Amino acid sequence: MDARTSRYHDVYTRSMRDPEGFWGEAAQAIDWYQPAKKIFDKDAGIYGRWFTGAVCNTCYNAIDRHVERGRGAQPAIIYDSPVTATKRVITYAQLLDEVKTLAAVLRDFGVQKGDRVILYMPMVPEALVAMYACARLGAIHGVVFGGFAAKELATRIDDAKPKLILSASCGIEVNRVVPYKPLLDTAIELAQAKPEACIILQRPQCDAPLTAGRDHDWASLRDKARAAGKSADCVPVLATDPLYILYTSGTTGIPKGVVRDNGGHMVALTWSMHGLYGVSPGETWWCASDIGWVVGHSYIVYAPLFHGCTSILWEGKPVGTPDAGAFWRCISEHRAVALFTAPTAFRAIKKEDPNGEHIRRHDLSNFRTLFLAGERADPPTVQWAEQHLKKPVIDHWWQTETGWGIAGNPMGLGPLPVKHGSPTVPMPGYDVRIVDEACRELPANTMGSIVIKLPLPPSCLPTLWQQDERFKESYLAEFPGYYKTADAGFKDEDGYLFIMGRTDDIINVAGHRLSTGGMEEVLAGHPDVAECAVIGIADALKGEVPCGFVVLKAGVTRDTAEIEKEIVALVRDKIGPVAAFKLAITVPRLPKTRSGKILRGTMKKIADGEQWSMPATIEDPKVLEEIGGALKQKGVGT
Ligand code: COA
Ligand code: AMP
C-alpha cells in the first residue's frame, strides 16, 4: 500500500474544491426520471439539500434497471441461514417479481407515497422485499431491530405513525426462538398511534395467533395478489423525499428518527461501492450486520444492489452457528469478495479459534478485503485478523446519521498505508475537523471534538423526522457552521483520523449504539430506586457493556440482590436483550461534584482499572472508595 499510487488525494481534493462537479458526476451512475435542477441547493432544507428537483425511484435503481439490462438471472440475494438450516438464492428477476407483488399488496391497504410502514422483522428475504416494496411506492419504511423490546417499538410507532406494520412470527437466536407477536401486540397496545393493519409472516419455527380484524397472513396475501396478477410499478419521488426513517439512540430515552433521502443516498452509496470498497458489479458482497441497523440498511439492502452486486443475507452469528468457522464457510461457499462486519464479531471468533484453524480449512481465494466498522477496531483484533486472513483489514468510521463511511481507506482508489487504531482518512465530501470547545481547530495529535463542516455530503441526514428543531439543537447548535459528530479523537500529521470515544452518554455494546441516559430512565422507574447512574465499562468481547449503580430509597429493607435482579430484568423488558444489561450494583451514594453532577467519567475509570485522579470539585472523596469497593465485590475493576 503506497500513498503515492493512490488516487485518493486527487479525488478528495476535487470533492472539496468542486463538490457539485464531483457529486454531479457520481450521480451519472443513477437512473433519474428527471435530472436535478441543482446538484446542491444551499437555500433548501436546514443546511442545503442535494439533487433538488430530481425525480427518481430507489427500488428501480436497486432492481428493475438491472433486470432490464440483463442481470435478471444473476443472484441478487443469497439467503444463508444457519439457524434454520436454510439457503435460498433469489435472482434479480425473481426479486423484482416478489417486490412488485408485495408492493401491490401494500397499495391495496392504501399505502401511498409518503406513508410510513414499520417493519419489525428478522433477517429473512421477506424483510428486504418489504423494504424495496415500500421504496417502490414512495412509502417511508422504519425498520426496528428485533432485539428491542415492546416499549422501544411503541416509541417508534408513536413517532412514525405508520399506516401498516409488517412483522414475522419470530426471530431466531442461536439457542432460542424469539416470538415477535407478543412484543408487537404489547407495543401496539402501548402506542397511541394504532396502525390500520399488520401483515405477519408465519415462520415454520413458530406460529403466531393473528388478531382478527387487524392481522393478515403475509403468505396468503402474496398468493392471492399473485393469482390475481397484481403488480405495482415504481412511483416517481423527489430525490429529496424520504426513503426511510431509522431510529437511533439519542441522549434520552426518546430515540432520534434519522431521515434518509432517496437521491443523495443512492449517489453516495453507489460511489462507495467502487471508491471505498473496491467492488465491481456482478461480484458477491457480504455485510454481516442486521437490517435493523444502518450498516444493514446501507450495505445489505441498498448499496450492493444499486451497484449490481449479489448481497448475502446472513441469519446467523460469528460463533455458535455452528462454530467459529461459519464466516469462512459462508465466504468460501458463495465466493464473497469482501466481508463487512463489526470488530466484536472478530473478537468472538478470536476467542474461540485463537490460532485461526477454521480459516485454513476454507478456500478464501476469491476473498479480497475485510471491512470493520460500528465501534473502534482495536489494534490487537485487527492484527489477529491480518495475520490469519493474510488480506487487508480495513477499519472505517461512520454513524447512523451519515449512512456511509465518514472516514475509511479507499480500496477502489488505491489503498493508503494502514495505521492500526485509525479508520484512515475522510471520504469525499467530508470536511472533518478537530476542534476545542470554542470551535477552534486543534493542531495534529491533539484530542478534541470531531466536527464536519457543513454542508454534509449526499446521504447524510437532512433532519430528524418531523423534528427540525431537535436536529438543529442536537447537531448544529454547539459548533456553528459544523455538524457535531459527538465523537472525540484526533488527526495525526498525515491527516489520519483516530476516533477515541463519544462525548455524550452513548455507549457502544457489541457494535450496537445504546443510550445510558435511556437506561437510567428505566432504572429510575424501579419503585425502590432513589438515584442511579449507568456507565459503559470495558468488556473484552463486546467492547463495552453497561453497568448500573443504584441508590435505594430510604427505608427500603429488601434484599439488594433481589432488587438488582429485578433491575436487570426491567432493562431487558423495557429496552430489550440487545442492551446486554447484566450488572446492577447497589451503593449507599453516588459520587458527585459540589454542584451535584454525577462523576460518571471517574466511575468508569475505576471500573476499567485505569489511572484516575481525584476530581477537585468532588463533594466527598470517600464515595469513590465505596464505588471501588462495590465494583470489587462484583469482580469488576480488580
Ligand atoms: N432479536 C432478539 N434478540 C436478539 C437479537 C434479535 N434480532 N439480536 C440479539 N439479540 C439478543 C441476543 O440473543 C442476546 O440475548 P441474551 O442476553 O439472552 O444472550 C442479547 O440480545 C445481546 O445480543 P448480542 O449483543 O448480539 O450478543 P450475543 O452474545 O448474542 O453475541 C456477538 C455476541 C459478538 C457474537 C454479536 O454481538 C455479534 O455478532 N455482533 C456483531 C455486531 C453487529 O453486527 N453490529 C452491527 C453494526 S456493524
Ligand atoms: P451507529 O450510529 O450505531 O453506527 O454508531 C455510531 C457510533 O459508533 C459513532 O459515533 C462512533 O462512536 C462509533 N463508531 C462507528 N464506527 C467506528 C469506528 N470505525 N471507530 C470508532 N468508533 C466507531
XYZ file of C-alpha atoms and ligand atoms in Angstrom:
709
model
C 0.000 0.000 0.000
C 1.633 3.194 -1.136
C 0.187 6.649 -0.518
C 1.822 7.890 -3.748
C -0.017 5.484 -6.032
C -3.473 6.062 -4.547
C -5.826 8.414 -6.372
C -7.311 9.323 -3.011
C -5.729 12.746 -2.550
C -6.769 13.959 -6.022
C -10.281 12.632 -5.667
C -10.760 14.003 -2.161
C -9.354 17.420 -3.071
C -11.691 17.617 -6.070
C -14.691 16.749 -3.870
C -13.765 19.650 -1.583
C -12.983 22.191 -4.315
C -15.888 21.337 -6.595
C -18.487 19.366 -4.650
C -21.193 19.930 -7.236
C -18.968 18.751 -10.073
C -17.871 15.729 -8.061
C -21.336 14.589 -6.950
C -22.908 15.582 -10.258
C -20.553 13.132 -11.967
C -21.203 10.456 -9.342
C -24.937 10.926 -9.989
C -24.497 9.644 -13.529
C -24.362 6.133 -12.092
C -28.038 6.522 -11.133
C -31.095 6.424 -13.404
C -33.249 9.509 -12.934
C -36.711 10.178 -14.342
C -35.718 13.829 -14.292
C -32.277 15.185 -13.530
C -31.633 17.581 -10.674
C -32.359 21.263 -11.176
C -29.498 21.916 -8.787
C -26.865 19.425 -7.668
C -26.752 21.257 -4.346
C -29.224 23.897 -3.305
C -27.780 25.767 -0.359
C -31.073 27.553 0.296
C -33.167 24.405 0.619
C -33.635 22.496 3.886
C -31.708 23.223 7.040
C -28.172 23.269 5.695
C -28.950 22.818 1.971
C -30.203 19.791 0.007
C -28.644 17.557 -2.641
C -30.167 16.927 -6.066
C -33.140 19.235 -5.656
C -35.822 18.860 -8.304
C -34.542 15.439 -9.406
C -37.148 12.696 -9.757
C -36.209 9.069 -9.173
C -37.111 5.774 -7.542
C -34.781 3.837 -5.253
C -36.349 0.439 -5.960
C -35.988 0.997 -9.704
C -32.286 1.646 -9.258
C -31.806 -1.320 -6.953
C -33.714 -3.880 -9.011
C -35.673 -3.019 -12.180
C -32.878 -1.462 -14.153
C -30.602 -4.434 -13.598
C -33.274 -6.790 -14.924
C -33.839 -4.506 -17.915
C -30.107 -4.556 -18.622
C -29.515 -8.278 -18.482
C -28.843 -9.110 -14.836
C -32.196 -10.890 -14.379
C -30.620 -14.306 -13.893
C -27.881 -13.083 -11.546
C -28.457 -13.746 -7.854
C -29.474 -10.508 -6.138
C -29.727 -12.041 -2.675
C -28.218 -15.186 -1.245
C -30.031 -16.007 1.971
C -27.823 -18.155 4.194
C -29.435 -19.036 7.493
C -27.509 -21.496 9.651
C -30.053 -21.025 12.457
C -32.802 -22.546 10.291
C -30.537 -24.690 8.085
C -31.879 -22.861 5.028
C -30.216 -21.420 1.945
C -32.038 -19.650 -0.850
C -30.840 -17.847 -3.939
C -33.068 -15.072 -5.291
C -32.207 -13.694 -8.707
C -32.798 -10.085 -9.686
C -35.760 -11.192 -11.860
C -37.306 -13.225 -9.018
C -36.750 -10.385 -6.595
C -38.437 -7.933 -8.930
C -41.412 -10.237 -9.182
C -41.701 -10.582 -5.393
C -41.314 -6.855 -4.809
C -43.896 -5.900 -7.441
C -46.364 -8.310 -5.849
C -45.819 -7.174 -2.268
C -45.942 -3.529 -3.348
C -49.357 -4.277 -4.894
C -50.468 -5.806 -1.581
C -49.331 -2.726 0.326
C -51.049 -0.484 -2.203
C -54.287 -2.417 -1.663
C -54.008 -1.482 2.019
C -53.925 2.136 0.909
C -50.190 2.674 1.309
C -49.139 5.652 -0.784
C -46.159 7.878 -1.304
C -45.123 9.481 1.995
C -46.976 6.962 4.220
C -44.914 5.264 6.892
C -44.635 1.490 7.225
C -42.899 -0.034 10.245
C -41.020 -3.305 9.827
C -40.226 -5.433 12.866
C -38.578 -8.320 11.139
C -35.859 -10.929 11.491
C -33.138 -11.463 8.885
C -35.268 -13.113 6.200
C -35.576 -12.250 2.489
C -39.167 -11.064 3.007
C -37.822 -8.199 5.137
C -35.766 -6.953 2.199
C -38.678 -7.473 -0.191
C -40.784 -5.306 2.127
C -38.163 -2.544 2.235
C -37.892 -2.468 -1.554
C -41.702 -2.600 -1.883
C -42.020 0.494 0.308
C -39.335 2.249 -1.741
C -41.203 1.250 -4.907
C -44.351 3.009 -3.703
C -42.501 6.008 -2.300
C -43.641 4.918 1.174
C -41.198 5.509 4.038
C -40.029 2.426 5.879
C -38.973 2.379 9.503
C -37.198 -0.844 10.410
C -36.995 -1.658 14.116
C -34.291 -4.076 15.251
C -35.690 -7.373 16.558
C -33.627 -7.218 19.768
C -35.595 -4.205 21.016
C -38.428 -4.692 23.480
C -42.089 -3.722 23.073
C -41.698 -0.304 24.686
C -38.943 0.725 22.278
C -41.089 -0.454 19.378
C -44.046 1.506 20.768
C -41.969 4.712 20.963
C -41.058 4.311 17.308
C -44.660 3.558 16.305
C -45.793 6.723 18.049
C -43.178 8.822 16.326
C -43.612 7.403 12.810
C -47.404 6.872 12.968
C -47.326 4.033 10.446
C -50.279 3.048 8.322
C -49.136 -0.574 8.381
C -46.766 -2.759 10.376
C -45.044 -5.741 8.807
C -43.698 -8.374 11.138
C -42.976 -12.072 11.481
C -43.966 -14.765 13.935
C -40.438 -14.983 15.320
C -36.768 -14.280 15.185
C -34.215 -16.986 15.826
C -31.242 -16.591 18.119
C -28.547 -19.251 18.498
C -30.298 -21.147 21.242
C -33.842 -19.856 21.252
C -36.798 -18.851 19.139
C -37.923 -15.296 19.957
C -41.678 -14.932 19.354
C -42.247 -11.438 17.926
C -46.021 -11.353 18.042
C -46.396 -10.863 21.826
C -43.902 -7.978 21.587
C -45.761 -6.478 18.643
C -49.141 -6.802 20.372
C -47.826 -5.152 23.544
C -46.200 -2.374 21.517
C -49.433 -1.624 19.680
C -51.286 -1.653 22.985
C -48.788 0.817 24.474
C -48.703 3.077 21.409
C -51.124 5.955 20.900
C -50.844 5.741 17.106
C -52.505 2.462 16.133
C -51.695 1.050 12.689
C -54.632 0.203 10.437
C -53.356 -3.325 9.843
C -50.471 -5.720 10.394
C -49.097 -8.234 7.937
C -47.498 -11.200 9.653
C -45.050 -13.628 8.112
C -45.563 -17.039 9.684
C -42.268 -18.855 10.030
C -42.193 -22.646 10.430
C -40.417 -22.311 13.794
C -43.342 -20.560 15.486
C -46.961 -19.968 14.604
C -48.342 -16.614 15.688
C -52.036 -16.252 16.532
C -53.466 -13.491 14.331
C -55.672 -10.759 15.792
C -58.971 -10.784 13.914
C -59.710 -7.595 12.011
C -56.161 -6.310 12.286
C -53.651 -9.008 11.379
C -53.266 -10.584 7.966
C -51.276 -13.583 6.860
C -48.380 -12.497 4.644
C -48.253 -15.653 2.508
C -51.995 -15.686 1.749
C -51.962 -12.021 0.741
C -48.980 -12.629 -1.503
C -50.507 -15.734 -3.075
C -53.846 -14.020 -3.683
C -52.184 -10.978 -5.253
C -50.080 -13.237 -7.437
C -53.081 -15.306 -8.527
C -54.899 -12.100 -9.424
C -51.868 -10.936 -11.435
C -51.411 -7.846 -9.283
C -48.248 -5.846 -9.658
C -47.191 -2.320 -8.681
C -44.996 -0.031 -10.758
C -42.379 2.315 -9.370
C -43.762 5.615 -8.106
C -41.545 8.571 -9.050
C -40.442 10.558 -5.997
C -38.261 13.586 -5.468
C -34.609 12.947 -4.705
C -35.210 14.906 -1.510
C -38.238 12.832 -0.421
C -37.552 10.484 2.491
C -36.741 6.861 1.720
C -36.671 5.751 5.303
C -36.581 6.728 8.951
C -34.131 4.854 11.148
C -34.288 5.406 14.863
C -31.053 5.648 16.753
C -30.137 6.281 20.361
C -30.022 9.865 21.480
C -29.077 11.192 24.879
C -32.512 10.488 26.323
C -34.845 7.526 26.152
C -36.565 9.081 23.118
C -34.710 7.863 20.033
C -33.873 10.129 17.134
C -35.623 9.473 13.821
C -32.809 9.839 11.305
C -34.248 10.683 7.876
C -32.605 9.361 4.716
C -33.480 10.825 1.344
C -33.717 8.957 -1.964
C -31.340 10.742 -4.325
C -28.285 11.588 -2.232
C -28.433 8.148 -0.631
C -28.279 6.377 -3.996
C -25.458 8.564 -5.281
C -23.192 8.342 -2.230
C -23.758 4.640 -1.616
C -23.129 3.724 -5.226
C -19.901 5.732 -5.199
C -18.836 3.960 -2.004
C -19.196 0.505 -3.546
C -16.400 1.154 -6.016
C -14.494 4.081 -4.442
C -14.332 2.868 -0.861
C -14.971 -0.869 -1.064
C -13.379 -1.534 -4.464
C -16.137 -3.932 -5.516
C -17.405 -4.415 -9.097
C -20.919 -5.112 -10.398
C -21.588 -8.846 -10.593
C -19.388 -9.657 -7.572
C -20.693 -11.162 -4.344
C -20.563 -8.899 -1.331
C -21.314 -9.768 2.282
C -22.258 -7.450 5.083
C -22.833 -9.453 8.277
C -24.875 -6.915 10.178
C -28.616 -6.773 10.812
C -31.178 -4.910 8.718
C -32.263 -3.204 11.949
C -29.057 -1.134 11.925
C -27.831 1.464 9.481
C -24.997 -0.780 8.326
C -27.588 -3.363 7.324
C -29.788 -0.797 5.556
C -26.909 0.580 3.538
C -24.784 -2.476 2.840
C -27.093 -5.495 2.968
C -30.171 -3.965 1.377
C -29.316 -0.973 -0.770
C -25.736 -0.281 -1.901
C -24.863 -3.753 -3.227
C -27.995 -3.791 -5.362
C -27.565 -0.228 -6.620
C -24.189 -1.431 -7.852
C -25.468 -4.681 -9.420
C -23.746 -6.951 -6.900
C -25.033 -10.074 -5.181
C -25.723 -9.442 -1.488
C -25.515 -12.170 1.145
C -28.240 -12.072 3.784
C -26.915 -13.922 6.836
C -29.166 -15.133 9.618
C -26.509 -16.387 11.969
C -23.779 -15.327 14.337
C -19.997 -15.331 14.042
C -19.781 -18.138 16.617
C -22.185 -20.862 17.630
C -23.859 -21.265 14.227
C -22.406 -23.832 14.351
C -18.839 -22.758 15.137
C -16.181 -20.081 14.731
C -15.649 -21.197 11.114
C -19.126 -20.065 9.982
C -17.887 -16.839 8.373
C -15.213 -18.658 6.354
C -17.659 -21.313 5.239
C -20.075 -18.638 4.033
C -17.384 -16.599 2.239
C -15.953 -19.637 0.537
C -19.275 -21.220 -0.430
C -20.692 -18.077 -2.015
C -17.373 -16.717 -3.300
C -17.721 -13.424 -1.488
C -15.046 -10.876 -2.393
C -15.484 -8.786 0.755
C -16.947 -9.005 4.233
C -18.123 -6.048 6.284
C -18.774 -6.669 9.975
C -18.135 -5.267 13.449
C -14.864 -5.825 15.358
C -16.837 -7.528 18.148
C -17.613 -10.382 15.759
C -13.886 -10.902 15.259
C -13.209 -10.766 18.977
C -15.792 -13.531 19.350
C -14.133 -15.628 16.623
C -10.640 -14.999 18.002
C -11.725 -16.152 21.446
C -12.994 -19.492 20.122
C -10.383 -20.062 17.455
C -7.259 -18.229 18.652
C -4.978 -19.914 16.121
C -7.296 -19.328 13.166
C -7.560 -23.054 12.439
C -11.019 -22.731 10.921
C -9.715 -20.103 8.498
C -7.249 -22.548 6.992
C -9.965 -25.116 6.340
C -11.718 -22.954 3.737
C -10.895 -21.701 0.274
C -10.777 -17.925 0.585
C -9.141 -17.329 -2.778
C -11.928 -15.014 -4.003
C -11.922 -13.014 -0.797
C -10.072 -9.707 -1.014
C -10.871 -7.430 1.930
C -12.291 -7.390 5.433
C -14.033 -4.145 6.413
C -14.757 -3.338 10.045
C -16.979 -0.609 11.497
C -19.522 0.143 14.185
C -17.025 0.599 17.013
C -13.329 1.259 17.349
C -11.333 -1.530 15.695
C -8.879 -2.339 18.459
C -5.372 -2.967 17.097
C -4.951 -6.493 18.606
C -8.106 -7.672 16.836
C -7.057 -6.076 13.544
C -3.591 -7.642 13.831
C -5.074 -11.059 14.552
C -7.337 -10.840 11.522
C -4.483 -9.645 9.273
C -2.185 -12.386 10.473
C -4.652 -15.202 9.896
C -6.546 -13.962 6.848
C -3.499 -12.555 5.072
C -5.775 -9.940 3.471
C -6.179 -6.207 4.089
C -8.267 -5.404 7.166
C -9.872 -2.006 6.782
C -11.420 -0.071 9.643
C -13.886 2.643 8.713
C -15.869 5.099 10.776
C -19.453 6.093 10.394
C -22.768 6.849 12.047
C -26.446 6.160 11.527
C -26.732 9.838 10.686
C -24.372 9.655 7.695
C -25.462 6.319 6.202
C -21.968 5.623 4.852
C -18.343 5.978 5.840
C -17.149 9.357 7.065
C -13.606 8.017 7.056
C -12.110 4.932 5.520
C -9.314 3.539 3.422
C -10.422 3.844 -0.217
C -9.681 0.415 -1.655
C -11.115 1.372 -5.032
C -8.928 4.455 -5.393
C -5.814 2.616 -4.323
C -5.398 1.869 -0.646
C -3.379 4.072 1.672
C -0.999 2.544 4.235
C -2.952 1.118 7.192
C -2.283 2.578 10.636
C -3.730 0.377 13.349
C -6.232 2.228 15.508
C -7.171 4.637 12.718
C -10.042 4.382 10.215
C -7.668 6.272 7.850
C -8.879 9.413 6.089
C -12.079 11.370 5.362
C -14.140 10.177 2.430
C -15.069 12.584 -0.394
C -17.356 15.372 0.706
C -16.475 15.163 4.399
C -14.512 18.148 5.695
C -13.580 16.710 9.090
C -12.036 18.983 11.719
C -10.853 18.523 15.294
C -11.874 21.470 17.448
C -11.902 22.682 21.040
C -14.967 23.867 22.963
C -14.800 27.270 21.275
C -14.737 25.584 17.833
C -11.074 26.491 17.264
C -9.166 23.972 15.188
C -6.619 21.975 17.127
C -3.140 21.005 15.946
C -2.226 17.470 14.857
C -2.206 14.768 17.518
C -4.380 16.803 19.899
C -7.627 15.299 21.150
C -10.769 17.303 20.582
C -14.343 17.160 19.363
C -14.752 15.833 15.850
C -16.954 18.031 13.686
C -17.783 18.126 9.976
C -18.014 21.422 8.140
C -21.426 21.966 6.584
C -22.779 21.028 4.167
C -22.684 17.324 4.824
C -22.225 15.216 1.670
C -25.048 13.263 -0.008
C -26.757 10.502 2.026
C -26.273 12.306 5.353
C -29.415 13.161 7.271
C -31.174 16.361 6.204
C -33.092 16.429 9.502
C -34.798 14.284 12.149
C -38.266 13.022 11.356
C -40.615 15.975 11.910
C -38.151 17.474 14.392
C -36.158 20.189 12.663
C -35.523 21.992 15.939
C -34.197 18.889 17.666
C -31.951 18.283 14.670
C -30.511 21.796 14.881
C -30.157 21.657 18.636
C -28.577 18.178 18.743
C -26.158 18.501 15.852
C -25.714 22.066 14.611
C -26.036 24.431 17.573
C -22.881 23.719 19.572
C -20.387 24.367 16.766
C -21.976 26.905 14.395
C -21.374 26.007 10.744
C -20.434 22.445 11.649
C -22.135 19.113 12.285
C -21.246 17.701 15.704
C -20.403 14.008 15.403
C -20.356 13.629 19.219
C -17.202 11.579 18.757
C -13.870 12.685 20.172
C -10.469 11.998 18.676
C -7.549 13.474 16.782
C -5.847 13.691 13.406
C -2.187 12.798 13.072
C 0.392 14.647 10.996
C -0.645 12.657 7.871
C -4.292 13.596 8.274
C -5.285 10.126 9.568
C -8.219 10.217 11.940
C -8.329 8.418 15.289
C -11.804 8.011 16.798
C -11.442 7.510 20.520
C -14.929 7.684 22.053
C -18.186 9.565 22.399
C -18.579 12.952 24.007
C -22.143 12.177 25.085
C -23.716 9.354 27.071
C -23.910 6.929 24.157
C -22.125 3.623 24.640
C -21.258 1.009 22.075
C -22.155 -2.547 23.064
C -21.110 -5.221 20.548
C -21.274 -2.606 17.793
C -24.758 -1.570 18.920
C -25.362 2.041 19.862
C -27.172 2.495 23.156
C -28.030 5.397 25.414
C -27.040 5.156 29.071
C -29.484 8.029 29.661
C -32.257 5.794 28.327
C -31.180 3.013 30.702
C -31.090 5.425 33.637
C -34.699 6.348 32.878
C -35.595 2.650 33.211
C -33.626 2.175 36.454
C -35.184 5.285 37.949
C -38.595 3.724 37.244
C -37.977 0.873 39.728
C -40.032 1.605 42.849
C -37.105 1.087 45.249
C -34.587 3.248 43.389
C -33.904 6.777 44.595
C -30.996 7.641 42.301
C -28.961 5.917 39.651
C -26.124 6.184 37.157
C -25.325 3.935 34.197
C -21.867 3.828 32.677
C -20.251 1.741 29.944
C -17.416 -0.405 31.235
C -14.748 -2.136 29.167
C -15.581 -5.661 28.015
C -13.180 -7.971 26.216
C -15.855 -9.286 23.823
C -18.430 -6.539 23.381
C -16.079 -3.567 23.696
C -18.311 -2.006 26.298
C -21.165 -3.241 28.477
C -23.473 -1.188 30.665
C -23.140 -1.163 34.438
C -25.847 0.433 36.578
C -25.342 1.885 40.066
C -28.426 2.363 42.187
C -29.032 4.124 45.466
C -32.117 2.757 47.175
C -34.846 4.875 48.716
C -34.566 5.418 52.488
C -36.405 2.702 54.380
C -36.042 0.009 51.713
C -35.043 -3.110 53.601
C -35.472 -5.772 50.898
C -32.574 -7.984 49.849
C -30.400 -5.901 47.492
C -29.539 -8.954 45.360
C -33.252 -9.391 44.684
C -33.655 -5.734 43.695
C -30.612 -5.899 41.412
C -32.108 -8.943 39.668
C -35.359 -7.050 39.152
C -33.462 -4.112 37.694
C -31.646 -6.333 35.203
C -34.977 -7.850 34.181
C -36.547 -4.403 33.901
C -33.966 -3.182 31.374
C -34.386 -6.367 29.336
C -38.138 -5.869 29.421
C -38.180 -2.143 28.621
C -35.227 -1.763 26.237
C -34.546 -5.325 25.144
C -31.906 -8.047 25.333
C -29.694 -6.054 22.965
C -28.860 -3.670 25.835
C -26.848 -6.537 27.393
C -27.552 -5.013 30.792
C -26.457 -7.679 33.279
C -24.791 -5.717 36.070
C -26.676 -3.655 38.653
C -24.830 -2.617 41.802
C -26.397 -1.162 44.922
C -24.325 1.605 46.515
C -25.064 3.858 49.508
C -24.489 7.037 47.457
C -23.182 8.282 44.120
C -20.024 10.359 43.707
C -20.916 13.936 42.833
C -19.356 17.304 42.314
C -20.270 20.079 44.734
C -22.761 21.291 42.136
C -24.436 17.875 42.121
C -23.096 16.430 38.848
C -22.548 12.671 38.985
C -18.907 11.797 38.287
C -19.587 9.112 35.682
C -16.195 9.555 33.977
C -14.269 8.814 37.165
C -16.521 5.856 37.975
C -15.777 4.444 34.536
C -12.021 4.800 35.034
C -12.243 2.981 38.368
C -14.329 0.200 36.817
C -11.915 -0.139 33.887
C -8.916 -0.266 36.231
C -7.464 2.860 34.591
C -5.417 5.607 36.241
C -7.678 8.254 37.758
C -7.223 11.340 39.827
C -9.490 12.755 42.484
C -11.691 15.432 40.857
C -11.022 18.768 42.586
C -14.717 19.559 42.719
C -15.792 16.302 44.393
C -18.253 16.676 47.214
C -16.943 13.763 49.305
C -13.838 11.809 48.175
C -14.841 8.785 50.291
C -17.676 7.981 47.894
C -15.233 6.925 45.190
C -13.687 4.407 47.598
C -17.155 2.994 48.174
C -17.691 2.686 44.422
C -14.338 0.896 44.005
C -15.273 -1.459 46.849
C -18.711 -2.208 45.404
C -17.211 -2.942 41.966
C -14.597 -5.234 43.524
C -17.297 -7.197 45.273
C -18.846 -7.867 41.861
C -15.459 -8.793 40.429
C -15.128 -5.625 38.322
C -12.088 -3.352 38.160
C -9.923 -5.605 40.321
N -33.793 -10.491 18.256
C -33.890 -10.870 19.543
N -32.855 -10.889 20.395
C -31.654 -10.522 19.923
C -31.481 -10.111 18.591
C -32.613 -10.112 17.738
N -32.530 -9.724 16.483
N -30.180 -9.813 18.420
C -29.558 -10.010 19.578
N -30.454 -10.438 20.491
C -30.191 -10.812 21.884
C -29.154 -11.908 21.973
O -29.731 -13.185 21.891
C -28.575 -11.662 23.359
O -29.501 -12.180 24.286
P -29.034 -12.887 25.671
O -28.787 -11.754 26.609
O -30.211 -13.710 26.049
O -27.810 -13.678 25.365
C -28.634 -10.142 23.504
O -29.620 -9.701 22.550
C -27.343 -9.445 23.184
O -27.020 -9.724 21.821
P -25.591 -9.555 21.172
O -25.011 -8.245 21.614
O -25.682 -9.778 19.728
O -24.725 -10.613 21.900
P -24.535 -12.158 21.677
O -23.938 -12.612 22.955
O -25.743 -12.840 21.192
O -23.427 -12.224 20.516
C -21.592 -11.310 19.267
C -22.174 -11.579 20.634
C -20.290 -10.562 19.384
C -21.350 -12.626 18.576
C -22.602 -10.476 18.497
O -22.833 -9.308 19.199
C -22.279 -10.091 17.077
O -22.217 -10.841 16.161
N -22.139 -8.846 16.866
C -21.965 -8.266 15.552
C -22.410 -6.858 15.728
C -23.064 -6.252 14.567
O -23.429 -6.894 13.618
N -23.225 -4.950 14.694
C -23.908 -4.131 13.745
C -23.102 -2.945 13.358
S -21.900 -3.368 12.118
P -24.125 3.914 14.833
O -24.877 5.170 14.627
O -24.885 2.861 15.540
O -23.482 3.433 13.553
O -22.932 4.274 15.825
C -22.084 5.328 15.504
C -21.001 5.447 16.524
O -20.239 4.231 16.587
C -20.002 6.509 16.166
O -20.419 7.793 16.548
C -18.769 6.034 16.905
O -18.826 6.394 18.254
C -18.863 4.537 16.790
N -18.092 4.041 15.645
C -18.568 3.575 14.490
N -17.560 3.159 13.692
C -16.412 3.394 14.360
C -15.005 3.197 14.077
N -14.610 2.643 12.938
N -14.123 3.589 15.002
C -14.514 4.151 16.171
N -15.814 4.333 16.501
C -16.750 3.976 15.611
